[in-house]
Amino acid sequence: MKLLIVGANGTIGKAVVEEMKDTAEIIQASRSNSTIQVDITSTASIQHMFEEVGEIDALVCTAGAAHFGTVEELTPELNRIAVESKLLGQVNLVLLGLPYIRDKGSITLITGILMDDPIVKGASSAMANGGVRAFVTSSAIELPRGIRINSVSPNMLEESKEKYGPFFEGYEPVPAQRVALAFRKSILGAQTGQSYTAY
Amino acid sequence: MKLLIVGANGTIGKAVVEEMKDTAEIIQASRSNSTIQVDITSTASIQHMFEEVGEIDALVCTAGAAHFGTVEELTPELNRIAVESKLLGQVNLVLLGLPYIRDKGSITLITGILMDDPIVKGASSAMANGGVRAFVTSSAIELPRGIRINSVSPNMLEESKEKYGPFFEGYEPVPAQRVALAFRKSILGAQTGQSYTAY
């Protein structure tokens, strides 16, 4: 099976590559430092990536940016970062990638714990996560040709504890490898429309 | 109490006005045909509305558009309708309206059943609903000055059954008045961060 992973260079992306490398032929894409370069905030860049990669069996996204700031500090402009990247970046991967995904293939997107268990300064990220989860739930009932779609919602990562720990006081960090297992379940399982949590 | 309702001219908006008219001084805003005209897809129009209206105790939104189409038909452009209107239109009402809301005031936004119980052609709307709900859950924990925020998720309305019934086969329609009660609960209650369902 041919697996395209967008965000291959991130902590979760690398763990998914490690988890799936014995099972799939993996094509790695990211903003930089990968075989394929892609900017998910640009539909032209996404389109170009799919033309370059061609047909795939599994599409995985572990990428998506958001601005972290209090609601009082958050401007419509700063909130657009999450909208254009984590939300629309991922939704557009689905909309533009669908013709390239083979029958019975799969799509797995990424959300995050903040939509369920919020932190101060996390509202913009939570918004994007909630939007992606609901898009996945809904699109799953009508994707053509047996294509499945799920999302994975990670807790704070053990690998990011030093950097983000102060924002996530009391959260139980999970190793990226546990998150990668949820991606494996989505890619190789038979369920669709699920939000797999690694909390 | 002074209540600003955006979308006052819609079926739910009218029901909220009816429900709250004996309790609050209501300022009605909508795209047209209301005292205040506002286009929620424009931050300048939202800003202008708040400057015109001044301080309020309660902000209610019952407005928000989305394109209905299958995932295969949905283009990034068509999906933007829901993003700019139902999602960002409402989030920007919060971000720009916050300084105009008095201490211990409230904000109530609108989502919809499709995020929980999807229909074919509803993925873009579901995405916007899920984004709004998660933004509300998250922002509730950090809004300043005792300001509360909730969302209301209606089922298909009895009043819209003739028009939308074929999309919602088997859904149990609810009268707009029941939805208005959920808005009343948000405006006059003490809870925050809730998603009230009228299913």
PDB file of N, CA and C in Angstrom, chain A residues 55-116:
ATOM      1  N   GLU A  55      -1.632   8.271  -7.559  1.00  0.00           N
ATOM      2  CA  GLU A  55      -2.582   7.479  -6.760  1.00  0.00           C
ATOM      3  C   GLU A  55      -1.980   6.966  -5.454  1.00  0.00           C
ATOM      4  N   ILE A  56      -2.797   7.004  -4.411  1.00  0.00           N
ATOM      5  CA  ILE A  56      -2.362   6.504  -3.106  1.00  0.00           C
ATOM      6  C   ILE A  56      -3.489   5.656  -2.478  1.00  0.00           C
ATOM      7  N   ASP A  57      -3.096   4.875  -1.474  1.00  0.00           N
ATOM      8  CA  ASP A  57      -4.086   4.085  -0.727  1.00  0.00           C
ATOM      9  C   ASP A  57      -4.478   4.774   0.570  1.00  0.00           C
ATOM     10  N   ALA A  58      -3.529   5.479   1.149  1.00  0.00           N
ATOM     11  CA  ALA A  58      -3.816   6.114   2.435  1.00  0.00           C
ATOM     12  C   ALA A  58      -3.250   7.526   2.452  1.00  0.00           C
ATOM     13  N   LEU A  59      -4.087   8.462   2.900  1.00  0.00           N
ATOM     14  CA  LEU A  59      -3.663   9.847   3.094  1.00  0.00           C
ATOM     15  C   LEU A  59      -3.681  10.117   4.588  1.00  0.00           C
ATOM     16  N   VAL A  60      -2.547  10.584   5.098  1.00  0.00           N
ATOM     17  CA  VAL A  60      -2.441  10.901   6.524  1.00  0.00           C
ATOM     18  C   VAL A  60      -1.989  12.346   6.658  1.00  0.00           C
ATOM     19  N   CYS A  61      -2.627  13.084   7.554  1.00  0.00           N
ATOM     20  CA  CYS A  61      -2.121  14.429   7.843  1.00  0.00           C
ATOM     21  C   CYS A  61      -1.830  14.549   9.333  1.00  0.00           C
ATOM     22  N   THR A  62      -0.612  14.979   9.635  1.00  0.00           N
ATOM     23  CA  THR A  62      -0.215  15.236  11.027  1.00  0.00           C
ATOM     24  C   THR A  62       0.248  16.690  11.151  1.00  0.00           C
ATOM     25  N   ALA A  63      -0.241  17.530  10.233  1.00  0.00           N
ATOM     26  CA  ALA A  63       0.200  18.929  10.186  1.00  0.00           C
ATOM     27  C   ALA A  63      -0.961  19.866  10.471  1.00  0.00           C
ATOM     28  N   GLY A  64      -0.649  21.078  10.886  1.00  0.00           N
ATOM     29  CA  GLY A  64      -1.684  22.083  11.096  1.00  0.00           C
ATOM     30  C   GLY A  64      -1.285  23.057  12.185  1.00  0.00           C
ATOM     31  N   ALA A  65      -1.194  24.337  11.816  1.00  0.00           N
ATOM     32  CA  ALA A  65      -0.775  25.365  12.773  1.00  0.00           C
ATOM     33  C   ALA A  65      -1.983  26.085  13.353  1.00  0.00           C
ATOM     34  N   ALA A  66      -1.757  26.727  14.497  1.00  0.00           N
ATOM     35  CA  ALA A  66      -2.781  27.572  15.128  1.00  0.00           C
ATOM     36  C   ALA A  66      -2.077  28.595  16.000  1.00  0.00           C
ATOM     37  N   HIS A  67      -2.712  29.757  16.173  1.00  0.00           N
ATOM     38  CA  HIS A  67      -2.167  30.760  17.092  1.00  0.00           C
ATOM     39  C   HIS A  67      -2.686  30.488  18.498  1.00  0.00           C
ATOM     40  N   PHE A  68      -1.807  30.566  19.467  1.00  0.00           N
ATOM     41  CA  PHE A  68      -2.207  30.426  20.863  1.00  0.00           C
ATOM     42  C   PHE A  68      -2.199  31.792  21.540  1.00  0.00           C
ATOM     43  N   GLY A  69      -3.356  32.191  22.024  1.00  0.00           N
ATOM     44  CA  GLY A  69      -3.468  33.470  22.719  1.00  0.00           C
ATOM     45  C   GLY A  69      -4.821  33.530  23.401  1.00  0.00           C
ATOM     46  N   THR A  70      -4.974  34.388  24.386  1.00  0.00           N
ATOM     47  CA  THR A  70      -6.259  34.500  25.067  1.00  0.00           C
ATOM     48  C   THR A  70      -7.318  35.020  24.095  1.00  0.00           C
ATOM     49  N   VAL A  71      -8.566  34.778  24.426  1.00  0.00           N
ATOM     50  CA  VAL A  71      -9.663  35.257  23.578  1.00  0.00           C
ATOM     51  C   VAL A  71      -9.606  36.783  23.473  1.00  0.00           C
ATOM     52  N   GLU A  72      -9.221  37.442  24.550  1.00  0.00           N
ATOM     53  CA  GLU A  72      -9.137  38.907  24.507  1.00  0.00           C
ATOM     54  C   GLU A  72      -8.040  39.399  23.563  1.00  0.00           C
ATOM     55  N   GLU A  73      -6.958  38.617  23.456  1.00  0.00           N
ATOM     56  CA  GLU A  73      -5.855  39.000  22.547  1.00  0.00           C
ATOM     57  C   GLU A  73      -6.116  38.572  21.111  1.00  0.00           C
ATOM     58  N   LEU A  74      -6.984  37.555  20.971  1.00  0.00           N
ATOM     59  CA  LEU A  74      -7.184  36.945  19.656  1.00  0.00           C
ATOM     60  C   LEU A  74      -7.907  37.911  18.715  1.00  0.00           C
ATOM     61  N   THR A  75      -7.289  38.204  17.594  1.00  0.00           N
ATOM     62  CA  THR A  75      -7.930  39.039  16.578  1.00  0.00           C
ATOM     63  C   THR A  75      -8.461  38.130  15.464  1.00  0.00           C
ATOM     64  N   PRO A  76      -9.400  38.638  14.663  1.00  0.00           N
ATOM     65  CA  PRO A  76      -9.847  37.837  13.506  1.00  0.00           C
ATOM     66  C   PRO A  76      -8.660  37.400  12.640  1.00  0.00           C
ATOM     67  N   GLU A  77      -7.653  38.231  12.534  1.00  0.00           N
ATOM     68  CA  GLU A  77      -6.489  37.910  11.700  1.00  0.00           C
ATOM     69  C   GLU A  77      -5.689  36.750  12.316  1.00  0.00           C
ATOM     70  N   LEU A  78      -5.418  36.826  13.620  1.00  0.00           N
ATOM     71  CA  LEU A  78      -4.648  35.753  14.274  1.00  0.00           C
ATOM     72  C   LEU A  78      -5.430  34.440  14.275  1.00  0.00           C
ATOM     73  N   ASN A  79      -6.740  34.549  14.381  1.00  0.00           N
ATOM     74  CA  ASN A  79      -7.578  33.351  14.369  1.00  0.00           C
ATOM     75  C   ASN A  79      -7.555  32.663  13.008  1.00  0.00           C
ATOM     76  N   ARG A  80      -7.239  33.430  11.973  1.00  0.00           N
ATOM     77  CA  ARG A  80      -7.193  32.869  10.609  1.00  0.00           C
ATOM     78  C   ARG A  80      -6.073  31.858  10.432  1.00  0.00           C
ATOM     79  N   ILE A  81      -5.043  31.944  11.285  1.00  0.00           N
ATOM     80  CA  ILE A  81      -3.931  30.987  11.156  1.00  0.00           C
ATOM     81  C   ILE A  81      -4.467  29.559  11.297  1.00  0.00           C
ATOM     82  N   ALA A  82      -5.250  29.325  12.355  1.00  0.00           N
ATOM     83  CA  ALA A  82      -5.829  27.992  12.568  1.00  0.00           C
ATOM     84  C   ALA A  82      -6.823  27.627  11.468  1.00  0.00           C
ATOM     85  N   VAL A  83      -7.587  28.608  11.020  1.00  0.00           N
ATOM     86  CA  VAL A  83      -8.592  28.347   9.986  1.00  0.00           C
ATOM     87  C   VAL A  83      -7.927  27.905   8.687  1.00  0.00           C
ATOM     88  N   GLU A  84      -6.920  28.660   8.269  1.00  0.00           N
ATOM     89  CA  GLU A  84      -6.292  28.364   6.967  1.00  0.00           C
ATOM     90  C   GLU A  84      -5.408  27.117   7.019  1.00  0.00           C
ATOM     91  N   SER A  85      -4.816  26.839   8.193  1.00  0.00           N
ATOM     92  CA  SER A  85      -3.870  25.731   8.280  1.00  0.00           C
ATOM     93  C   SER A  85      -4.520  24.466   8.851  1.00  0.00           C
ATOM     94  N   LYS A  86      -4.773  24.440  10.152  1.00  0.00           N
ATOM     95  CA  LYS A  86      -5.243  23.186  10.760  1.00  0.00           C
ATOM     96  C   LYS A  86      -6.632  22.778  10.262  1.00  0.00           C
ATOM     97  N   LEU A  87      -7.506  23.765  10.035  1.00  0.00           N
ATOM     98  CA  LEU A  87      -8.861  23.420   9.589  1.00  0.00           C
ATOM     99  C   LEU A  87      -8.932  23.245   8.067  1.00  0.00           C
ATOM    100  N   LEU A  88      -8.799  24.360   7.332  1.00  0.00           N
ATOM    101  CA  LEU A  88      -8.984  24.265   5.870  1.00  0.00           C
ATOM    102  C   LEU A  88      -7.833  23.532   5.198  1.00  0.00           C
ATOM    103  N   GLY A  89      -6.646  23.635   5.750  1.00  0.00           N
ATOM    104  CA  GLY A  89      -5.515  22.882   5.193  1.00  0.00           C
ATOM    105  C   GLY A  89      -5.872  21.405   5.109  1.00  0.00           C
ATOM    106  N   GLN A  90      -6.417  20.891   6.194  1.00  0.00           N
ATOM    107  CA  GLN A  90      -6.760  19.458   6.237  1.00  0.00           C
ATOM    108  C   GLN A  90      -8.012  19.137   5.409  1.00  0.00           C
ATOM    109  N   VAL A  91      -9.025  19.982   5.519  1.00  0.00           N
ATOM    110  CA  VAL A  91     -10.256  19.733   4.744  1.00  0.00           C
ATOM    111  C   VAL A  91      -9.939  19.781   3.244  1.00  0.00           C
ATOM    112  N   ASN A  92      -9.099  20.732   2.848  1.00  0.00           N
ATOM    113  CA  ASN A  92      -8.743  20.829   1.426  1.00  0.00           C
ATOM    114  C   ASN A  92      -7.904  19.645   0.952  1.00  0.00           C
ATOM    115  N   LEU A  93      -7.118  19.049   1.857  1.00  0.00           N
ATOM    116  CA  LEU A  93      -6.409  17.807   1.496  1.00  0.00           C
ATOM    117  C   LEU A  93      -7.434  16.732   1.103  1.00  0.00           C
ATOM    118  N   VAL A  94      -8.552  16.692   1.828  1.00  0.00           N
ATOM    119  CA  VAL A  94      -9.599  15.717   1.510  1.00  0.00           C
ATOM    120  C   VAL A  94     -10.279  16.067   0.185  1.00  0.00           C
ATOM    121  N   LEU A  95     -10.711  17.325   0.067  1.00  0.00           N
ATOM    122  CA  LEU A  95     -11.489  17.732  -1.120  1.00  0.00           C
ATOM    123  C   LEU A  95     -10.668  17.572  -2.398  1.00  0.00           C
ATOM    124  N   LEU A  96      -9.395  17.950  -2.339  1.00  0.00           N
ATOM    125  CA  LEU A  96      -8.559  17.888  -3.539  1.00  0.00           C
ATOM    126  C   LEU A  96      -7.909  16.516  -3.720  1.00  0.00           C
ATOM    127  N   GLY A  97      -7.770  15.780  -2.628  1.00  0.00           N
ATOM    128  CA  GLY A  97      -7.075  14.491  -2.692  1.00  0.00           C
ATOM    129  C   GLY A  97      -7.964  13.317  -3.056  1.00  0.00           C
ATOM    130  N   LEU A  98      -9.266  13.496  -2.880  1.00  0.00           N
ATOM    131  CA  LEU A  98     -10.205  12.382  -3.077  1.00  0.00           C
ATOM    132  C   LEU A  98     -10.019  11.651  -4.413  1.00  0.00           C
ATOM    133  N   PRO A  99      -9.859  12.371  -5.523  1.00  0.00           N
ATOM    134  CA  PRO A  99      -9.704  11.649  -6.798  1.00  0.00           C
ATOM    135  C   PRO A  99      -8.426  10.806  -6.873  1.00  0.00           C
ATOM    136  N   TYR A 100      -7.465  11.084  -6.003  1.00  0.00           N
ATOM    137  CA  TYR A 100      -6.193  10.356  -6.040  1.00  0.00           C
ATOM    138  C   TYR A 100      -6.189   9.146  -5.109  1.00  0.00           C
ATOM    139  N   ILE A 101      -7.231   9.013  -4.298  1.00  0.00           N
ATOM    140  CA  ILE A 101      -7.269   7.915  -3.335  1.00  0.00           C
ATOM    141  C   ILE A 101      -7.968   6.713  -3.946  1.00  0.00           C
ATOM    142  N   ARG A 102      -7.298   5.573  -3.888  1.00  0.00           N
ATOM    143  CA  ARG A 102      -7.831   4.364  -4.521  1.00  0.00           C
ATOM    144  C   ARG A 102      -9.066   3.837  -3.794  1.00  0.00           C
ATOM    145  N   ASP A 103      -9.842   3.002  -4.461  1.00  0.00           N
ATOM    146  CA  ASP A 103     -11.012   2.361  -3.852  1.00  0.00           C
ATOM    147  C   ASP A 103     -10.614   1.724  -2.526  1.00  0.00           C
ATOM    148  N   LYS A 104     -11.479   1.870  -1.535  1.00  0.00           N
ATOM    149  CA  LYS A 104     -11.254   1.301  -0.197  1.00  0.00           C
ATOM    150  C   LYS A 104     -10.034   1.882   0.509  1.00  0.00           C
ATOM    151  N   GLY A 105      -9.571   3.027   0.033  1.00  0.00           N
ATOM    152  CA  GLY A 105      -8.459   3.697   0.693  1.00  0.00           C
ATOM    153  C   GLY A 105      -8.919   4.397   1.966  1.00  0.00           C
ATOM    154  N   SER A 106      -7.990   5.121   2.606  1.00  0.00           N
ATOM    155  CA  SER A 106      -8.348   5.785   3.861  1.00  0.00           C
ATOM    156  C   SER A 106      -7.725   7.166   3.973  1.00  0.00           C
ATOM    157  N   ILE A 107      -8.369   7.985   4.788  1.00  0.00           N
ATOM    158  CA  ILE A 107      -7.894   9.334   5.105  1.00  0.00           C
ATOM    159  C   ILE A 107      -7.872   9.447   6.622  1.00  0.00           C
ATOM    160  N   THR A 108      -6.778   9.960   7.173  1.00  0.00           N
ATOM    161  CA  THR A 108      -6.713  10.164   8.625  1.00  0.00           C
ATOM    162  C   THR A 108      -6.168  11.556   8.916  1.00  0.00           C
ATOM    163  N   LEU A 109      -6.987  12.366   9.569  1.00  0.00           N
ATOM    164  CA  LEU A 109      -6.609  13.747   9.892  1.00  0.00           C
ATOM    165  C   LEU A 109      -6.266  13.864  11.377  1.00  0.00           C
ATOM    166  N   ILE A 110      -5.765  15.025  11.754  1.00  0.00           N
ATOM    167  CA  ILE A 110      -5.359  15.223  13.146  1.00  0.00           C
ATOM    168  C   ILE A 110      -6.153  16.364  13.798  1.00  0.00           C
ATOM    169  N   THR A 111      -6.562  16.137  15.040  1.00  0.00           N
ATOM    170  CA  THR A 111      -7.230  17.190  15.803  1.00  0.00           C
ATOM    171  C   THR A 111      -6.401  17.443  17.071  1.00  0.00           C
ATOM    172  N   GLY A 112      -6.987  17.353  18.262  1.00  0.00           N
ATOM    173  CA  GLY A 112      -6.209  17.556  19.485  1.00  0.00           C
ATOM    174  C   GLY A 112      -7.120  17.698  20.690  1.00  0.00           C
ATOM    175  N   ILE A 113      -6.582  17.411  21.846  1.00  0.00           N
ATOM    176  CA  ILE A 113      -7.339  17.318  23.095  1.00  0.00           C
ATOM    177  C   ILE A 113      -8.027  18.627  23.486  1.00  0.00           C
ATOM    178  N   LEU A 114      -7.528  19.771  22.970  1.00  0.00           N
ATOM    179  CA  LEU A 114      -8.060  21.058  23.428  1.00  0.00           C
ATOM    180  C   LEU A 114      -9.533  21.263  23.105  1.00  0.00           C
ATOM    181  N   MET A 115     -10.051  20.551  22.115  1.00  0.00           N
ATOM    182  CA  MET A 115     -11.481  20.686  21.799  1.00  0.00           C
ATOM    183  C   MET A 115     -12.349  20.053  22.884  1.00  0.00           C
ATOM    184  N   ASP A 116     -11.793  19.092  23.622  1.00  0.00           N
ATOM    185  CA  ASP A 116     -12.554  18.390  24.666  1.00  0.00           C
ATOM    186  C   ASP A 116     -12.216  18.897  26.057  1.00  0.00           C
TER     187      ASP A 116
END
